[in-house]
Short mmCIF file of C-alpha atoms and ligand atoms in Angstrom, two decimals:
data_model
loop_
_atom_site.label_atom_id
_atom_site.label_comp_id
_atom_site.label_asym_id
_atom_site.label_seq_id
_atom_site.Cartn_x
_atom_site.Cartn_y
_atom_site.Cartn_z
CA MET A 952 -35.08 -92.69 -66.11
CA ARG A 953 -38.42 -91.12 -66.98
CA VAL A 954 -40.32 -90.17 -63.95
CA ASP A 955 -43.85 -88.95 -64.28
CA ILE A 956 -44.50 -85.49 -63.17
CA ARG A 957 -47.18 -86.48 -60.72
CA THR A 958 -44.53 -88.43 -58.79
CA LYS A 959 -42.41 -85.28 -58.65
CA LEU A 960 -45.43 -83.29 -57.51
CA LEU A 961 -45.97 -85.76 -54.67
CA ILE A 962 -42.33 -85.56 -53.55
CA VAL A 963 -42.44 -81.74 -53.63
CA ALA A 964 -45.64 -81.79 -51.55
CA ILE A 965 -44.07 -84.09 -48.98
CA PHE A 966 -40.94 -81.93 -48.68
CA SER A 967 -42.92 -78.73 -48.42
CA VAL A 968 -45.16 -80.12 -45.64
CA LEU A 969 -42.18 -81.57 -43.80
CA ALA A 970 -40.19 -78.38 -44.05
CA LEU A 971 -43.05 -76.41 -42.46
CA ALA A 972 -43.91 -79.11 -39.91
CA TYR A 973 -40.50 -79.30 -38.17
CA GLN A 974 -38.45 -76.64 -36.47
CA ASP A 975 -35.59 -78.62 -35.05
CA PRO A 976 -32.44 -77.85 -37.09
CA ARG A 977 -31.26 -81.46 -36.95
CA THR A 978 -34.53 -82.86 -38.47
CA LEU A 979 -34.50 -80.03 -41.02
CA GLY A 980 -30.89 -80.77 -41.83
CA ILE A 981 -31.76 -84.42 -42.58
CA ILE A 982 -34.69 -83.29 -44.69
CA LEU A 983 -32.56 -80.90 -46.63
CA LEU A 984 -30.02 -83.73 -47.27
CA LEU A 985 -32.83 -85.94 -48.65
CA ASN A 986 -34.01 -82.92 -50.68
CA LEU A 987 -30.62 -82.32 -52.16
CA LEU A 988 -30.38 -85.96 -53.07
CA THR A 989 -33.64 -85.77 -54.89
CA VAL A 990 -32.69 -82.70 -56.61
CA ILE A 991 -29.57 -84.39 -57.91
CA LEU A 992 -31.44 -87.51 -58.91
CA PHE A 993 -33.88 -85.43 -60.88
CA ARG A 994 -30.95 -83.76 -62.67
CA VAL A 995 -31.80 -80.14 -61.70
CA PRO A 996 -28.89 -77.94 -62.69
CA LEU A 997 -27.35 -77.20 -59.31
CA HIS A 998 -25.80 -73.89 -60.21
CA ILE A 999 -29.16 -72.25 -59.79
CA PHE A 1000 -28.60 -72.56 -56.05
CA ARG A 1001 -25.74 -70.14 -56.39
CA GLY A 1002 -28.13 -67.39 -57.07
CA PHE A 1003 -29.49 -67.64 -53.52
CA LYS A 1004 -26.07 -66.98 -51.90
CA GLY A 1005 -27.09 -63.48 -50.99
CA PHE A 1006 -29.78 -64.81 -48.61
CA ILE A 1007 -27.13 -66.16 -46.25
CA TYR A 1008 -26.55 -62.59 -45.00
CA MET A 1009 -30.27 -62.19 -44.38
CA TYR A 1010 -30.22 -65.29 -42.13
CA ALA A 1011 -27.17 -64.01 -40.25
CA ALA A 1012 -29.12 -60.85 -39.56
CA LEU A 1013 -32.14 -62.83 -38.53
CA MET A 1014 -29.98 -64.59 -35.97
CA VAL A 1015 -28.93 -61.33 -34.39
CA ILE A 1016 -32.41 -59.92 -34.44
CA GLN A 1017 -33.85 -63.00 -32.76
CA SER A 1018 -31.08 -63.11 -30.18
CA PHE A 1019 -31.48 -59.37 -29.42
CA PHE A 1020 -35.19 -59.36 -28.95
CA VAL A 1021 -36.07 -62.80 -27.71
CA ARG A 1022 -33.07 -63.35 -25.36
CA ASP A 1023 -33.76 -67.04 -24.87
CA GLY A 1024 -30.97 -69.52 -24.58
CA GLU A 1025 -27.31 -69.13 -23.59
CA PRO A 1026 -25.60 -65.92 -24.68
CA LEU A 1027 -22.71 -66.46 -27.08
CA LEU A 1028 -21.86 -62.88 -27.70
CA GLN A 1029 -22.91 -60.02 -25.51
CA LEU A 1030 -22.26 -56.35 -25.05
CA GLY A 1031 -22.84 -55.43 -21.48
CA SER A 1032 -26.38 -56.59 -20.85
CA ILE A 1033 -27.35 -56.58 -24.58
CA TYR A 1034 -27.39 -60.04 -26.18
CA LEU A 1035 -25.99 -59.93 -29.58
CA LEU A 1036 -26.05 -63.65 -30.21
CA THR A 1037 -27.71 -66.52 -28.25
CA THR A 1038 -27.72 -70.21 -28.85
CA ASP A 1039 -31.47 -70.07 -29.51
CA GLY A 1040 -30.99 -67.20 -31.92
CA VAL A 1041 -28.45 -69.19 -33.92
CA LEU A 1042 -30.68 -72.24 -33.91
CA TYR A 1043 -33.59 -70.19 -35.07
CA GLY A 1044 -31.70 -68.68 -37.89
CA ILE A 1045 -30.31 -72.05 -39.02
CA SER A 1046 -33.82 -73.58 -38.98
CA ILE A 1047 -35.25 -70.77 -41.17
CA MET A 1048 -32.38 -71.09 -43.52
CA LEU A 1049 -32.64 -74.84 -43.84
CA ARG A 1050 -36.40 -74.46 -44.40
CA PHE A 1051 -35.83 -71.92 -47.05
CA PHE A 1052 -33.35 -74.15 -48.93
CA ILE A 1053 -35.70 -77.11 -48.76
CA LEU A 1054 -38.46 -75.02 -50.30
CA VAL A 1055 -36.01 -73.67 -52.96
CA GLY A 1056 -35.01 -77.23 -53.76
CA SER A 1057 -38.54 -78.32 -54.13
CA GLY A 1058 -39.31 -75.27 -56.36
CA LEU A 1059 -36.36 -76.22 -58.58
CA ILE A 1060 -37.75 -79.72 -59.01
CA ILE A 1061 -40.98 -78.23 -60.36
CA LEU A 1062 -39.19 -75.48 -62.40
CA ASN A 1063 -37.14 -78.14 -64.13
CA CYS A 1064 -40.36 -79.85 -65.42
CA ASN A 1065 -41.90 -79.32 -68.76
CA THR A 1066 -44.60 -76.81 -68.40
CA SER A 1067 -47.09 -78.66 -70.70
CA GLU A 1068 -46.56 -81.82 -68.67
CA LEU A 1069 -47.24 -79.89 -65.50
CA ILE A 1070 -50.44 -78.52 -67.00
CA LEU A 1071 -51.42 -82.07 -68.08
CA ALA A 1072 -50.75 -83.44 -64.61
CA LEU A 1073 -53.00 -80.77 -63.05
CA VAL A 1074 -55.76 -81.69 -65.61
CA LYS A 1075 -55.39 -85.38 -64.77
CA LEU A 1076 -55.61 -84.41 -61.05
CA ARG A 1077 -59.12 -83.28 -62.00
CA ILE A 1078 -58.46 -79.54 -61.44
CA PRO A 1079 -60.98 -77.68 -63.57
CA TYR A 1080 -59.40 -76.79 -66.92
CA GLU A 1081 -60.23 -73.08 -66.65
CA ILE A 1082 -58.10 -72.87 -63.58
CA VAL A 1083 -55.27 -74.89 -65.10
CA PHE A 1084 -55.43 -72.65 -68.12
CA MET A 1085 -55.06 -69.59 -65.91
CA ILE A 1086 -52.01 -71.08 -64.24
CA GLN A 1087 -50.60 -71.86 -67.77
CA VAL A 1088 -51.13 -68.29 -68.95
CA GLY A 1089 -49.52 -67.00 -65.77
CA ILE A 1090 -46.39 -69.10 -66.33
CA ARG A 1091 -46.23 -68.20 -69.97
CA PHE A 1092 -46.42 -64.54 -69.34
CA ILE A 1093 -43.97 -64.03 -66.51
CA PRO A 1094 -40.96 -63.58 -68.84
CA VAL A 1095 -43.00 -61.30 -71.10
CA PHE A 1096 -43.76 -58.98 -68.26
CA MET A 1097 -40.27 -59.09 -66.97
CA GLY A 1098 -39.03 -58.10 -70.39
CA GLU A 1099 -41.56 -55.30 -70.64
CA LEU A 1100 -40.62 -53.95 -67.27
CA GLN A 1101 -37.04 -53.96 -68.33
CA ASN A 1102 -37.84 -52.08 -71.53
CA ILE A 1103 -39.56 -49.39 -69.50
CA PHE A 1104 -36.59 -49.06 -67.14
CA HIS A 1105 -34.34 -48.67 -70.08
CA GLY A 1106 -36.63 -46.19 -71.79
CA ILE A 1107 -36.85 -44.07 -68.69
CA GLN A 1108 -33.16 -44.01 -68.17
CA LEU A 1109 -32.33 -43.31 -71.76
CA ARG A 1110 -34.66 -40.34 -71.58
CA GLY A 1111 -32.65 -38.86 -68.78
CA VAL A 1112 -33.86 -40.17 -65.39
CA ASP A 1113 -31.11 -41.51 -63.16
CA LEU A 1114 -33.04 -44.07 -61.10
CA ARG A 1115 -30.42 -44.18 -58.49
CA ARG A 1116 -30.51 -40.44 -57.96
CA VAL A 1117 -34.14 -39.60 -58.02
CA TYR A 1118 -35.18 -37.19 -55.32
CA LYS A 1119 -37.36 -38.82 -52.56
CA ARG A 1120 -40.26 -36.66 -53.49
CA LYS A 1121 -40.27 -37.90 -57.00
CA VAL A 1122 -39.62 -41.62 -56.40
CA LEU A 1123 -43.34 -42.38 -56.27
CA LYS A 1124 -43.94 -40.51 -59.42
CA VAL A 1125 -41.28 -42.42 -61.37
CA TYR A 1126 -42.46 -45.70 -60.09
CA VAL A 1127 -45.91 -44.88 -61.15
CA SER A 1128 -44.44 -44.23 -64.53
CA ILE A 1129 -42.86 -47.61 -64.58
CA PHE A 1130 -45.73 -49.70 -63.46
CA SER A 1131 -48.71 -48.02 -65.04
CA PRO A 1132 -47.75 -48.90 -68.54
CA VAL A 1133 -46.96 -52.48 -67.58
CA ILE A 1134 -50.28 -52.81 -65.79
CA TYR A 1135 -52.06 -51.23 -68.68
CA SER A 1136 -50.44 -53.55 -71.18
CA VAL A 1137 -51.30 -56.58 -68.96
CA LEU A 1138 -54.91 -55.52 -69.11
CA GLN A 1139 -54.73 -54.99 -72.88
CA LYS A 1140 -53.08 -58.41 -73.31
CA ALA A 1141 -55.69 -60.08 -71.17
CA GLU A 1142 -58.49 -58.53 -73.26
CA LYS A 1143 -56.81 -59.52 -76.52
CA LEU A 1144 -56.14 -63.01 -75.23
CA SER A 1145 -59.74 -63.56 -74.29
CA ILE A 1146 -60.93 -62.51 -77.74
CA LEU A 1147 -58.32 -64.62 -79.40
CA LEU A 1148 -59.36 -67.63 -77.27
CA GLU A 1149 -62.89 -67.33 -78.34
CA LEU A 1150 -61.90 -66.92 -81.95
CA ARG A 1151 -59.93 -70.15 -81.73
CA GLY A 1152 -62.79 -72.06 -80.07
CA PHE A 1153 -61.70 -72.18 -76.41
CA ARG A 1154 -64.17 -74.37 -74.50
CA LYS A 1155 -66.20 -75.11 -77.68
CA SER A 1156 -66.44 -78.69 -76.72
CA PRO A 1157 -66.45 -80.05 -73.16
CA THR A 1158 -63.30 -82.02 -73.58
CA ARG A 1159 -60.06 -81.31 -75.26
CA THR A 1160 -57.34 -83.60 -76.52
CA TYR A 1161 -53.64 -83.32 -75.74
CA TYR A 1162 -50.67 -83.77 -77.97
CA ARG A 1163 -48.50 -85.05 -75.18
CA ASP A 1164 -49.49 -87.70 -72.77
CA ILE A 1165 -48.19 -88.58 -69.40
CA SER A 1166 -48.58 -91.94 -67.75
CA LEU A 1167 -47.45 -93.47 -64.40
CA GLY A 1168 -45.08 -96.43 -64.93
CA LYS A 1169 -43.66 -98.97 -62.60
CA ILE A 1170 -40.82 -96.77 -61.71
CA ASP A 1171 -43.28 -94.03 -60.54
CA TYR A 1172 -45.15 -96.44 -58.22
CA VAL A 1173 -41.75 -97.58 -56.79
CA ILE A 1174 -40.59 -94.06 -56.17
CA MET A 1175 -43.91 -92.97 -54.63
CA THR A 1176 -43.98 -95.90 -52.33
CA LEU A 1177 -40.42 -95.42 -51.36
CA SER A 1178 -40.98 -91.74 -50.64
CA LEU A 1179 -43.92 -92.51 -48.48
CA ILE A 1180 -41.97 -95.12 -46.59
CA ILE A 1181 -38.99 -92.84 -46.04
CA THR A 1182 -41.38 -90.10 -44.88
CA ALA A 1183 -43.08 -92.44 -42.43
CA VAL A 1184 -39.69 -93.59 -41.05
CA LEU A 1185 -38.52 -90.11 -40.70
CA VAL A 1186 -41.69 -88.93 -38.91
CA TYR A 1187 -41.55 -92.00 -36.60
CA ALA A 1188 -37.80 -91.48 -35.83
CA VAL A 1189 -38.29 -87.88 -35.00
CA ARG A 1190 -41.18 -88.66 -32.61
CA HIS A 1191 -39.09 -91.06 -30.61
CA MET B 353 -11.45 -39.79 -83.07
CA ALA B 354 -14.72 -41.38 -84.08
CA PHE B 355 -17.80 -40.55 -82.07
CA ILE B 356 -18.88 -44.19 -81.89
CA SER B 357 -16.18 -46.83 -82.49
CA LEU B 358 -16.63 -50.61 -82.43
CA GLN B 359 -13.69 -52.96 -82.31
CA GLU B 360 -14.33 -56.64 -83.26
CA VAL B 361 -17.61 -56.65 -81.39
CA SER B 362 -19.53 -59.94 -81.16
CA TYR B 363 -22.78 -60.82 -79.40
CA THR B 364 -24.61 -64.06 -78.93
CA TYR B 365 -28.04 -64.18 -77.22
CA ASN B 366 -28.44 -66.50 -74.36
CA GLY B 367 -29.19 -69.99 -75.53
CA ARG B 368 -28.44 -69.32 -79.20
CA LYS B 369 -25.72 -70.97 -81.23
CA GLU B 370 -25.26 -68.43 -83.92
CA ALA B 371 -23.90 -65.00 -82.94
CA ALA B 372 -26.38 -62.23 -83.73
CA VAL B 373 -23.57 -59.77 -84.18
CA LYS B 374 -20.29 -61.18 -85.46
CA ASN B 375 -16.95 -59.50 -85.22
CA ILE B 376 -18.06 -56.05 -86.23
CA THR B 377 -15.55 -53.23 -86.49
CA LEU B 378 -17.06 -49.86 -87.30
CA ASN B 379 -16.26 -46.20 -86.91
CA ILE B 380 -19.00 -43.64 -86.86
CA GLU B 381 -18.06 -39.99 -86.95
CA GLU B 382 -19.93 -37.18 -85.20
CA GLY B 383 -22.57 -35.75 -87.46
CA GLU B 384 -22.60 -38.67 -89.84
CA LYS B 385 -25.69 -39.83 -91.67
CA ILE B 386 -25.98 -43.59 -91.88
CA ALA B 387 -28.50 -46.05 -93.25
CA LEU B 388 -28.28 -49.56 -91.78
CA THR B 389 -29.90 -52.25 -93.87
CA GLY B 390 -30.19 -56.05 -93.94
CA LEU B 391 -32.68 -58.88 -93.98
CA ASN B 392 -34.85 -59.83 -91.02
CA GLY B 393 -32.70 -61.22 -88.20
CA SER B 394 -29.46 -60.00 -89.74
CA GLY B 395 -28.50 -58.28 -86.43
CA LYS B 396 -29.47 -54.68 -87.04
CA SER B 397 -31.49 -54.05 -83.86
CA THR B 398 -28.89 -55.95 -81.83
CA LEU B 399 -26.14 -53.73 -83.16
CA ALA B 400 -28.17 -50.70 -82.07
CA LYS B 401 -28.72 -52.11 -78.62
CA LEU B 402 -24.98 -52.79 -78.26
CA ILE B 403 -24.18 -49.26 -79.12
CA LEU B 404 -26.74 -48.01 -76.54
CA GLY B 405 -25.30 -50.31 -73.89
CA LEU B 406 -28.55 -52.21 -73.49
CA LEU B 407 -26.63 -55.44 -74.37
CA LYS B 408 -23.10 -56.06 -73.36
CA PRO B 409 -20.87 -57.64 -75.98
CA GLN B 410 -19.17 -60.93 -75.11
CA ALA B 411 -16.15 -59.92 -77.20
CA GLY B 412 -14.73 -56.63 -78.41
CA ASN B 413 -14.87 -53.03 -77.39
CA ILE B 414 -17.18 -50.12 -77.99
CA VAL B 415 -15.98 -46.52 -77.41
CA LEU B 416 -18.43 -43.64 -77.24
CA ASP B 417 -17.07 -40.10 -77.47
CA GLY B 418 -13.65 -41.14 -76.35
CA LEU B 419 -14.67 -43.34 -73.33
CA PRO B 420 -15.30 -47.01 -73.21
CA LEU B 421 -19.05 -47.65 -73.15
CA GLY B 422 -18.79 -49.60 -69.88
CA LYS B 423 -17.86 -46.36 -68.10
CA TYR B 424 -21.22 -44.72 -68.85
CA SER B 425 -24.54 -45.11 -67.06
CA LEU B 426 -27.57 -45.57 -69.31
CA VAL B 427 -28.58 -41.99 -68.49
CA LYS B 428 -25.28 -40.67 -69.71
CA ILE B 429 -25.55 -42.64 -72.92
CA GLY B 430 -29.14 -41.34 -73.34
CA GLU B 431 -27.76 -37.83 -73.14
CA LYS B 432 -25.59 -38.42 -76.07
CA ILE B 433 -27.66 -40.77 -78.19
CA GLY B 434 -31.40 -40.62 -78.75
CA TYR B 435 -32.97 -44.03 -79.49
CA VAL B 436 -36.26 -44.92 -81.00
CA VAL B 437 -36.86 -48.62 -80.61
CA GLN B 438 -38.29 -50.90 -83.25
CA ASN B 439 -41.54 -51.35 -81.23
CA PRO B 440 -42.15 -47.93 -79.95
CA SER B 441 -45.13 -48.82 -77.70
CA GLN B 442 -42.41 -50.17 -75.38
CA MET B 443 -41.38 -46.67 -74.82
CA LEU B 444 -44.57 -45.03 -73.85
CA PHE B 445 -45.11 -44.66 -70.13
CA ASN B 446 -46.86 -41.34 -69.55
CA THR B 447 -50.47 -40.34 -69.04
CA SER B 448 -50.77 -37.97 -72.00
CA VAL B 449 -49.06 -37.43 -75.33
CA PHE B 450 -47.98 -34.08 -74.11
CA ASN B 451 -46.30 -35.42 -71.01
CA GLU B 452 -44.76 -38.13 -72.96
CA ILE B 453 -42.70 -35.56 -74.88
CA ALA B 454 -42.31 -33.18 -71.93
CA PHE B 455 -40.99 -36.06 -69.74
CA GLY B 456 -37.34 -36.05 -70.83
CA LEU B 457 -37.35 -32.31 -71.13
CA LYS B 458 -38.49 -31.74 -67.56
CA TRP B 459 -35.78 -34.09 -66.28
CA LYS B 460 -33.30 -32.09 -68.14
CA GLY B 461 -34.38 -29.11 -66.10
CA LYS B 462 -35.97 -27.09 -68.98
CA GLY B 463 -38.31 -24.26 -67.98
CA LYS B 464 -41.98 -24.43 -68.48
CA ASP B 465 -42.17 -22.23 -71.52
CA GLU B 466 -39.41 -23.97 -73.31
CA VAL B 467 -40.98 -27.45 -72.60
CA PHE B 468 -44.32 -26.12 -73.93
CA HIS B 469 -42.69 -24.59 -76.93
CA LEU B 470 -40.72 -27.69 -77.95
CA CYS B 471 -43.67 -30.10 -77.41
CA LYS B 472 -45.78 -27.85 -79.58
CA LYS B 473 -43.15 -27.53 -82.17
CA TYR B 474 -42.70 -31.28 -82.81
CA LEU B 475 -46.27 -32.34 -82.28
CA GLU B 476 -47.43 -29.65 -84.76
CA PHE B 477 -44.73 -30.61 -87.17
CA PHE B 478 -46.29 -34.06 -87.51
CA GLU B 479 -49.84 -32.71 -87.13
CA LEU B 480 -50.48 -34.47 -83.88
CA TRP B 481 -50.98 -31.45 -81.60
CA HIS B 482 -54.80 -32.13 -81.37
CA LEU B 483 -53.92 -35.39 -79.69
CA ARG B 484 -51.90 -33.80 -76.85
CA ASP B 485 -54.23 -34.77 -74.05
CA GLU B 486 -54.89 -38.36 -75.19
CA LEU B 487 -53.56 -41.42 -73.48
CA PRO B 488 -50.56 -42.60 -75.51
CA PHE B 489 -51.55 -46.22 -75.23
CA ASN B 490 -54.80 -45.60 -77.07
CA LEU B 491 -53.25 -44.13 -80.19
CA SER B 492 -52.97 -45.93 -83.49
CA GLU B 493 -49.69 -47.75 -84.15
CA GLY B 494 -48.40 -44.99 -86.50
CA GLN B 495 -49.34 -42.26 -84.04
CA LYS B 496 -47.53 -44.05 -81.20
CA GLN B 497 -44.47 -44.31 -83.34
CA LEU B 498 -44.57 -40.58 -84.25
CA VAL B 499 -45.07 -39.59 -80.57
CA VAL B 500 -41.95 -41.59 -79.65
CA ILE B 501 -40.02 -39.96 -82.43
CA CYS B 502 -41.15 -36.59 -81.22
CA ALA B 503 -40.22 -37.33 -77.68
CA VAL B 504 -36.64 -38.26 -78.75
CA LEU B 505 -36.19 -35.44 -81.25
CA ALA B 506 -37.34 -32.93 -78.62
CA LEU B 507 -34.38 -33.93 -76.50
CA GLN B 508 -32.12 -32.84 -79.26
CA PRO B 509 -29.47 -35.48 -78.79
CA ARG B 510 -26.08 -35.34 -80.56
CA PHE B 511 -26.72 -38.67 -82.26
CA LEU B 512 -29.94 -40.29 -83.16
CA ILE B 513 -30.70 -43.99 -83.79
CA LEU B 514 -34.11 -44.79 -85.27
CA ASP B 515 -34.99 -48.46 -85.65
CA GLU B 516 -37.56 -48.86 -88.46
CA PRO B 517 -38.93 -45.39 -88.05
CA THR B 518 -41.23 -45.54 -91.13
CA LYS B 519 -42.82 -49.03 -90.27
CA SER B 520 -46.41 -47.86 -89.81
CA ILE B 521 -46.51 -44.25 -90.74
CA ASP B 522 -48.28 -42.70 -93.79
CA THR B 523 -46.66 -41.26 -96.81
CA PHE B 524 -47.31 -37.64 -95.80
CA ARG B 525 -45.65 -38.02 -92.43
CA LYS B 526 -42.90 -40.10 -93.88
CA LYS B 527 -41.95 -37.15 -96.02
CA ARG B 528 -42.13 -34.88 -92.96
CA LEU B 529 -39.81 -37.32 -91.10
CA LYS B 530 -37.33 -37.28 -93.90
CA ASP B 531 -37.42 -33.49 -93.94
CA ILE B 532 -36.84 -33.02 -90.29
CA LEU B 533 -34.07 -35.63 -90.18
CA GLN B 534 -32.35 -33.73 -93.04
CA GLU B 535 -32.68 -30.54 -91.21
CA ILE B 536 -31.27 -31.72 -87.90
CA TRP B 537 -28.52 -33.46 -89.78
CA ARG B 538 -27.62 -30.23 -91.57
CA LEU B 539 -27.46 -28.60 -88.13
CA GLY B 540 -24.90 -31.12 -86.97
CA THR B 541 -26.84 -34.18 -85.51
CA GLY B 542 -25.61 -37.51 -86.43
CA ILE B 543 -28.23 -40.10 -87.48
CA MET B 544 -28.44 -43.83 -87.90
CA VAL B 545 -31.63 -45.06 -89.58
CA ILE B 546 -32.33 -48.84 -89.63
CA SER B 547 -34.84 -49.57 -92.41
CA HIS B 548 -36.21 -51.78 -95.06
CA ASP B 549 -37.93 -48.92 -96.75
CA LYS B 550 -36.17 -48.41 -100.04
CA GLU B 551 -38.02 -45.34 -101.06
CA PHE B 552 -37.46 -43.61 -97.77
CA LEU B 553 -33.72 -44.60 -97.79
CA THR B 554 -33.24 -43.33 -101.31
CA ALA B 555 -34.57 -39.92 -100.27
CA TYR B 556 -32.57 -40.02 -97.11
CA GLY B 557 -29.23 -40.87 -98.58
CA GLY B 558 -26.12 -41.15 -96.31
CA ARG B 559 -23.58 -43.82 -95.78
CA ARG B 560 -24.96 -47.27 -96.48
CA ILE B 561 -24.12 -50.07 -94.14
CA HIS B 562 -25.45 -53.52 -95.03
CA MET B 563 -25.48 -56.50 -92.73
CA VAL B 564 -25.81 -60.18 -93.48
CA LYS B 565 -26.09 -62.75 -90.78
CA GLY B 566 -24.46 -60.55 -88.14
CA GLU B 567 -21.67 -59.21 -90.29
CA VAL B 568 -21.18 -56.05 -92.07
CA VAL B 569 -20.70 -56.95 -95.72
CA GLU B 570 -20.97 -53.60 -97.35
CA ASP B 571 -20.07 -50.10 -96.12
CA ALA B 572 -20.19 -47.34 -98.64
CA GLY B 573 -20.70 -43.67 -98.52
CA ARG B 574 -19.18 -40.40 -97.17
CA TYR B 575 -16.61 -41.93 -94.87
CA GLN B 576 -14.78 -45.06 -96.04
CA ASN B 577 -12.72 -47.21 -93.73
N1 ATP C 1294 -34.11 -61.56 -77.14
C1 ATP C 1294 -33.50 -62.31 -77.98
N2 ATP C 1294 -33.20 -63.58 -77.58
C2 ATP C 1294 -32.71 -64.50 -78.43
N3 ATP C 1294 -32.41 -64.26 -79.66
C3 ATP C 1294 -32.68 -63.06 -80.13
C4 ATP C 1294 -33.33 -62.06 -79.40
N4 ATP C 1294 -33.48 -60.92 -80.12
C5 ATP C 1294 -33.04 -61.24 -81.32
N5 ATP C 1294 -32.54 -62.50 -81.42
C6 ATP C 1294 -31.98 -63.26 -82.60
O1 ATP C 1294 -30.81 -62.43 -82.96
C7 ATP C 1294 -30.78 -62.34 -84.38
C8 ATP C 1294 -30.67 -60.86 -84.82
O2 ATP C 1294 -31.91 -60.20 -84.37
P1 ATP C 1294 -32.16 -58.69 -84.62
O3 ATP C 1294 -33.33 -58.31 -83.88
O4 ATP C 1294 -30.88 -57.97 -84.33
O5 ATP C 1294 -32.42 -58.71 -86.20
P2 ATP C 1294 -32.83 -57.38 -87.11
O6 ATP C 1294 -31.78 -57.27 -88.11
O7 ATP C 1294 -33.14 -56.22 -86.28
O8 ATP C 1294 -34.13 -57.93 -87.86
P3 ATP C 1294 -35.45 -57.18 -88.25
O9 ATP C 1294 -35.17 -56.62 -89.57
O10 ATP C 1294 -36.46 -58.32 -88.33
O11 ATP C 1294 -35.78 -56.22 -87.22
C9 ATP C 1294 -31.99 -63.05 -84.85
O12 ATP C 1294 -31.60 -64.35 -85.39
C10 ATP C 1294 -32.92 -63.20 -83.69
O13 ATP C 1294 -33.64 -64.37 -83.79
MG1 MG C 1295 -34.80 -55.21 -85.87
#
């Protein structure tokens, strides 16, 4: 099944809006279920989710913080007059967590797309090519900068700085050492890139051609219509 | 007991089919002088990174100075082995050439006078002292490379790994580099040079290890396994 990237973008947009529009954990739960179904249908490798396990603790902490400070709802766990956990706190924590996972799932759908198709979709959506190009460069350079940052980290440690044991006074200094070369090299790369672009005729003619092409097929219209219907039904059901 | 010992070490990069380093067993004694050669992509830099603990082998063991490599932090490895990467601009992160060299020395707790003396010694040796206040990023490629070499030499490690040290430096400084390597080797420092530079390697000598497609196919020199 080849689904056009614009269809995926539409679905992702719907999920993101829904995730932010609703607060009720039950509704969010249903949305997350639909989201997971979509993620599976689009064949996103699910193991990526495992990387987010650590966030669960954060949400547990959020529940406690919310219960402690807001004190709404029935207490579930209390210490004297201090509320440690309330029903509202728990619900709040669960909502935020569900919301987070819906957004992660949507992000995964996009991440799993081919970058050049994504770019092409943005162009076809009439976003100015200069802006699309900036997005493209941004995506392209993320791994480069991560690699550079890692090199500097390694370099600093191999030259004798134990990053875990740096004195408080010197932390700032070390971090300046780490980020200044990376920022400097970003600027240098940007400058080189702009020269290279001109040398290779960027924007020489008002239109450009693309090696790949994307097109909306029958299946796309079916999926888009279905998603809109499901969304409408969901919105209606929640209202009543 | 060898200083660095590799037992059937293999490493495959993420997403690659072929292993970059295949089943390498190698013993390197303290104070040994080694030349590592091989075609582009034969796994030389990967081997160096494995020895430095920057990459973790999927199979095999590496022992450094009697302890498994996994037991060391990067800082502790850096205290024993000095490393000049193939692309030295990756290693520049200070605001002046002088500070670049002083950086590691200061963190070692050396006094002001000694730091100054060592910086001056190495920069003057490569005739770079006049550049001491310049921003390292703005140097020429060869100058950057020499600054990194100076920075690592100044730390006086027990073992030194240089990945393509002669890549962009001139004939005059190449000779200087050969001379200083010879001198520190005579004083007991072990050295491993990775290079394609025939002329330089001939003058440098040492045990010759040749790699093809991730494997050691030739190992000849002072110590024979
Ligand atoms: N970061 C990386 N990710 C994936 N593959 C890599 C990476 N770095 C190196 N390789 C691959 O591993 C193999 C060995 O690379 P390595 O850099 O060790 O070669 P080399 O002997 O140092 O070559 P050169 O003489 O060009 O420096 C090559 O096939 C290379 O394409
Ligand atoms: Mg290499």
